[in-house]
Amino acid sequence: MICDWDMAPVGGLELLRMNGSRQLPKTSPRTSVVVLSARADSNAVKAAMAMDVNGFAVAPLSFEKLVKTVTH
């Protein structure tokens, strides 16, 4: 799953919480998650990592960098 940190109607952090607590009916809590965001501040990165995301990429980024983030 690739999500943005700032999205509507549910923000990225809330989406991660929902996934972890099995509130997303067709998604496993073990689904790999990469957060793609223009927010590079350390609080956003720390919060995402505390929710066990698999990667955090700062936008804008190239397709190649996105692939690298997703596959590593």
Tab-separated table of N, CA and C in Angstrom:
chain	number	residue	atom	x	y	z
A	1	MET	N	0.854	-1.153	0.000
A	1	MET	CA	0.000	0.000	0.000
A	1	MET	C	0.908	1.226	0.000
A	2	ILE	N	0.596	2.167	-0.836
A	2	ILE	CA	1.295	3.454	-0.850
A	2	ILE	C	0.267	4.508	-0.471
A	3	CYS	N	0.596	5.296	0.545
A	3	CYS	CA	-0.331	6.343	0.954
A	3	CYS	C	0.419	7.637	1.201
A	4	ASP	N	-0.307	8.722	1.131
A	4	ASP	CA	0.239	10.041	1.428
A	4	ASP	C	0.022	10.307	2.907
A	5	TRP	N	0.859	11.124	3.484
A	5	TRP	CA	0.708	11.484	4.891
A	5	TRP	C	-0.482	12.408	5.075
A	6	ASP	N	-0.632	13.355	4.138
A	6	ASP	CA	-1.717	14.340	4.195
A	6	ASP	C	-2.711	14.048	3.083
A	7	MET	N	-3.761	13.315	3.413
A	7	MET	CA	-4.785	13.004	2.424
A	7	MET	C	-6.143	13.065	3.105
A	8	ALA	N	-7.173	13.157	2.304
A	8	ALA	CA	-8.530	13.254	2.843
A	8	ALA	C	-9.355	12.092	2.286
A	9	PRO	N	-10.328	11.622	2.949
A	9	PRO	CA	-10.839	12.100	4.222
A	9	PRO	C	-10.081	11.528	5.420
A	10	VAL	N	-9.200	10.562	5.191
A	10	VAL	CA	-8.434	9.951	6.283
A	10	VAL	C	-6.962	10.200	6.026
A	11	GLY	N	-6.253	10.766	6.995
A	11	GLY	CA	-4.830	11.016	6.853
A	11	GLY	C	-4.030	9.720	6.904
A	12	GLY	N	-2.789	9.786	6.494
A	12	GLY	CA	-1.932	8.610	6.448
A	12	GLY	C	-1.746	7.936	7.793
A	13	LEU	N	-1.557	8.701	8.851
A	13	LEU	CA	-1.373	8.128	10.180
A	13	LEU	C	-2.625	7.367	10.611
A	14	GLU	N	-3.798	7.947	10.364
A	14	GLU	CA	-5.044	7.266	10.713
A	14	GLU	C	-5.230	6.005	9.869
A	15	LEU	N	-4.860	6.060	8.590
A	15	LEU	CA	-4.955	4.879	7.735
A	15	LEU	C	-4.055	3.760	8.268
A	16	LEU	N	-2.858	4.110	8.724
A	16	LEU	CA	-1.953	3.115	9.304
A	16	LEU	C	-2.563	2.501	10.564
A	17	ARG	N	-3.166	3.328	11.391
A	17	ARG	CA	-3.829	2.827	12.613
A	17	ARG	C	-4.986	1.888	12.254
A	18	MET	N	-5.775	2.285	11.267
A	18	MET	CA	-6.906	1.464	10.849
A	18	MET	C	-6.422	0.123	10.307
A	19	ASN	N	-5.354	0.132	9.522
A	19	ASN	CA	-4.814	-1.101	8.971
A	19	ASN	C	-4.285	-1.996	10.089
A	20	GLY	N	-3.572	-1.422	11.030
A	20	GLY	CA	-3.007	-2.197	12.133
A	20	GLY	C	-4.051	-2.789	13.055
A	21	SER	N	-5.191	-2.132	13.167
A	21	SER	CA	-6.248	-2.633	14.055
A	21	SER	C	-7.320	-3.415	13.294
A	22	ARG	N	-7.030	-3.754	12.048
A	22	ARG	CA	-7.911	-4.587	11.208
A	22	ARG	C	-9.258	-3.936	10.908
A	23	GLN	N	-9.283	-2.621	10.800
A	23	GLN	CA	-10.524	-1.920	10.453
A	23	GLN	C	-10.712	-1.795	8.947
A	24	LEU	N	-9.702	-2.178	8.178
A	24	LEU	CA	-9.831	-2.175	6.717
A	24	LEU	C	-10.162	-3.603	6.301
A	25	PRO	N	-11.397	-3.868	5.885
A	25	PRO	CA	-11.887	-5.223	5.723
A	25	PRO	C	-11.093	-6.133	4.783
A	26	LYS	N	-10.555	-5.620	3.701
A	26	LYS	CA	-9.894	-6.494	2.732
A	26	LYS	C	-8.374	-6.335	2.743
A	27	THR	N	-7.835	-5.823	3.825
A	27	THR	CA	-6.399	-5.588	3.916
A	27	THR	C	-5.853	-6.265	5.167
A	28	SER	N	-4.771	-6.991	4.996
A	28	SER	CA	-4.116	-7.643	6.130
A	28	SER	C	-3.299	-6.615	6.905
A	29	PRO	N	-3.252	-6.713	8.238
A	29	PRO	CA	-2.399	-5.809	9.011
A	29	PRO	C	-0.915	-6.005	8.685
A	30	ARG	N	-0.599	-7.084	7.979
A	30	ARG	CA	0.788	-7.330	7.566
A	30	ARG	C	1.097	-6.776	6.177
A	31	THR	N	0.155	-6.049	5.600
A	31	THR	CA	0.369	-5.432	4.299
A	31	THR	C	1.531	-4.455	4.379
A	32	SER	N	2.434	-4.534	3.409
A	32	SER	CA	3.550	-3.581	3.362
A	32	SER	C	3.015	-2.192	3.052
A	33	VAL	N	3.550	-1.197	3.762
A	33	VAL	CA	3.071	0.177	3.601
A	33	VAL	C	4.256	1.104	3.383
A	34	VAL	N	4.151	1.936	2.361
A	34	VAL	CA	5.118	2.994	2.094
A	34	VAL	C	4.369	4.322	2.157
A	35	VAL	N	4.899	5.241	2.942
A	35	VAL	CA	4.308	6.575	3.042
A	35	VAL	C	5.047	7.482	2.068
A	36	LEU	N	4.306	8.136	1.207
A	36	LEU	CA	4.841	9.081	0.237
A	36	LEU	C	4.319	10.447	0.634
A	37	SER	N	5.211	11.375	0.946
A	37	SER	CA	4.756	12.667	1.452
A	37	SER	C	5.723	13.781	1.104
A	38	ALA	N	5.203	14.976	1.019
A	38	ALA	CA	6.053	16.152	0.856
A	38	ALA	C	6.599	16.602	2.202
A	39	ARG	N	6.090	16.023	3.285
A	39	ARG	CA	6.536	16.377	4.641
A	39	ARG	C	7.769	15.556	4.995
A	40	ALA	N	8.875	16.233	5.131
A	40	ALA	CA	10.120	15.542	5.467
A	40	ALA	C	10.529	15.799	6.909
A	41	ASP	N	9.633	16.391	7.701
A	41	ASP	CA	10.022	16.699	9.072
A	41	ASP	C	10.172	15.420	9.889
A	42	SER	N	11.052	15.457	10.869
A	42	SER	CA	11.393	14.256	11.632
A	42	SER	C	10.211	13.697	12.408
A	43	ASN	N	9.280	14.538	12.844
A	43	ASN	CA	8.117	14.033	13.580
A	43	ASN	C	7.243	13.135	12.709
A	44	ALA	N	7.055	13.512	11.461
A	44	ALA	CA	6.253	12.694	10.552
A	44	ALA	C	6.944	11.359	10.289
A	45	VAL	N	8.249	11.391	10.061
A	45	VAL	CA	9.001	10.159	9.799
A	45	VAL	C	8.976	9.261	11.036
A	46	LYS	N	9.207	9.821	12.215
A	46	LYS	CA	9.195	9.029	13.454
A	46	LYS	C	7.823	8.419	13.707
A	47	ALA	N	6.766	9.183	13.478
A	47	ALA	CA	5.414	8.672	13.690
A	47	ALA	C	5.121	7.519	12.733
A	48	ALA	N	5.548	7.668	11.485
A	48	ALA	CA	5.335	6.601	10.504
A	48	ALA	C	6.112	5.346	10.896
A	49	MET	N	7.355	5.508	11.285
A	49	MET	CA	8.173	4.361	11.660
A	49	MET	C	7.636	3.682	12.921
A	50	ALA	N	7.058	4.454	13.826
A	50	ALA	CA	6.459	3.875	15.025
A	50	ALA	C	5.252	3.010	14.670
A	51	MET	N	4.642	3.277	13.516
A	51	MET	CA	3.502	2.485	13.052
A	51	MET	C	3.959	1.344	12.148
A	52	ASP	N	5.257	1.063	12.144
A	52	ASP	CA	5.831	-0.063	11.392
A	52	ASP	C	5.655	0.029	9.886
A	53	VAL	N	5.794	1.237	9.327
A	53	VAL	CA	5.763	1.334	7.873
A	53	VAL	C	7.027	0.694	7.318
A	54	ASN	N	6.947	0.291	6.075
A	54	ASN	CA	8.085	-0.355	5.433
A	54	ASN	C	8.996	0.626	4.725
A	55	GLY	N	8.524	1.844	4.529
A	55	GLY	CA	9.337	2.858	3.888
A	55	GLY	C	8.672	4.217	3.974
A	56	PHE	N	9.483	5.256	3.853
A	56	PHE	CA	8.995	6.634	3.871
A	56	PHE	C	9.734	7.354	2.765
A	57	ALA	N	9.031	7.873	1.788
A	57	ALA	CA	9.644	8.567	0.657
A	57	ALA	C	9.149	10.002	0.616
A	58	VAL	N	10.075	10.921	0.378
A	58	VAL	CA	9.732	12.340	0.328
A	58	VAL	C	9.489	12.744	-1.123
A	59	ALA	N	8.304	13.318	-1.373
A	59	ALA	CA	7.934	13.781	-2.707
A	59	ALA	C	8.474	15.183	-2.926
A	60	PRO	N	8.699	15.605	-4.120
A	60	PRO	CA	8.554	14.808	-5.333
A	60	PRO	C	9.716	13.828	-5.480
A	61	LEU	N	9.442	12.716	-6.121
A	61	LEU	CA	10.490	11.742	-6.359
A	61	LEU	C	10.264	11.082	-7.703
A	62	SER	N	11.333	10.541	-8.215
A	62	SER	CA	11.256	9.885	-9.520
A	62	SER	C	10.615	8.510	-9.373
A	63	PHE	N	10.166	7.987	-10.472
A	63	PHE	CA	9.608	6.646	-10.470
A	63	PHE	C	10.654	5.638	-9.989
A	64	GLU	N	11.901	5.834	-10.401
A	64	GLU	CA	12.978	4.931	-10.007
A	64	GLU	C	13.177	4.927	-8.489
A	65	LYS	N	13.119	6.106	-7.869
A	65	LYS	CA	13.278	6.174	-6.419
A	65	LYS	C	12.087	5.526	-5.714
A	66	LEU	N	10.900	5.702	-6.246
A	66	LEU	CA	9.727	5.051	-5.667
A	66	LEU	C	9.889	3.528	-5.736
A	67	VAL	N	10.310	3.011	-6.870
A	67	VAL	CA	10.526	1.571	-7.006
A	67	VAL	C	11.569	1.088	-6.022
A	68	LYS	N	12.641	1.845	-5.863
A	68	LYS	CA	13.699	1.469	-4.911
A	68	LYS	C	13.162	1.448	-3.488
A	69	THR	N	12.349	2.428	-3.131
A	69	THR	CA	11.771	2.490	-1.784
A	69	THR	C	10.842	1.304	-1.537
A	70	VAL	N	10.060	0.966	-2.518
A	70	VAL	CA	9.100	-0.121	-2.374
A	70	VAL	C	9.790	-1.484	-2.320
A	71	THR	N	10.868	-1.653	-3.034
A	71	THR	CA	11.507	-2.971	-3.125
A	71	THR	C	12.586	-3.204	-2.082
A	72	HIS	N	12.930	-2.200	-1.271
A	72	HIS	CA	13.977	-2.409	-0.265
A	72	HIS	C	13.457	-2.387	1.120
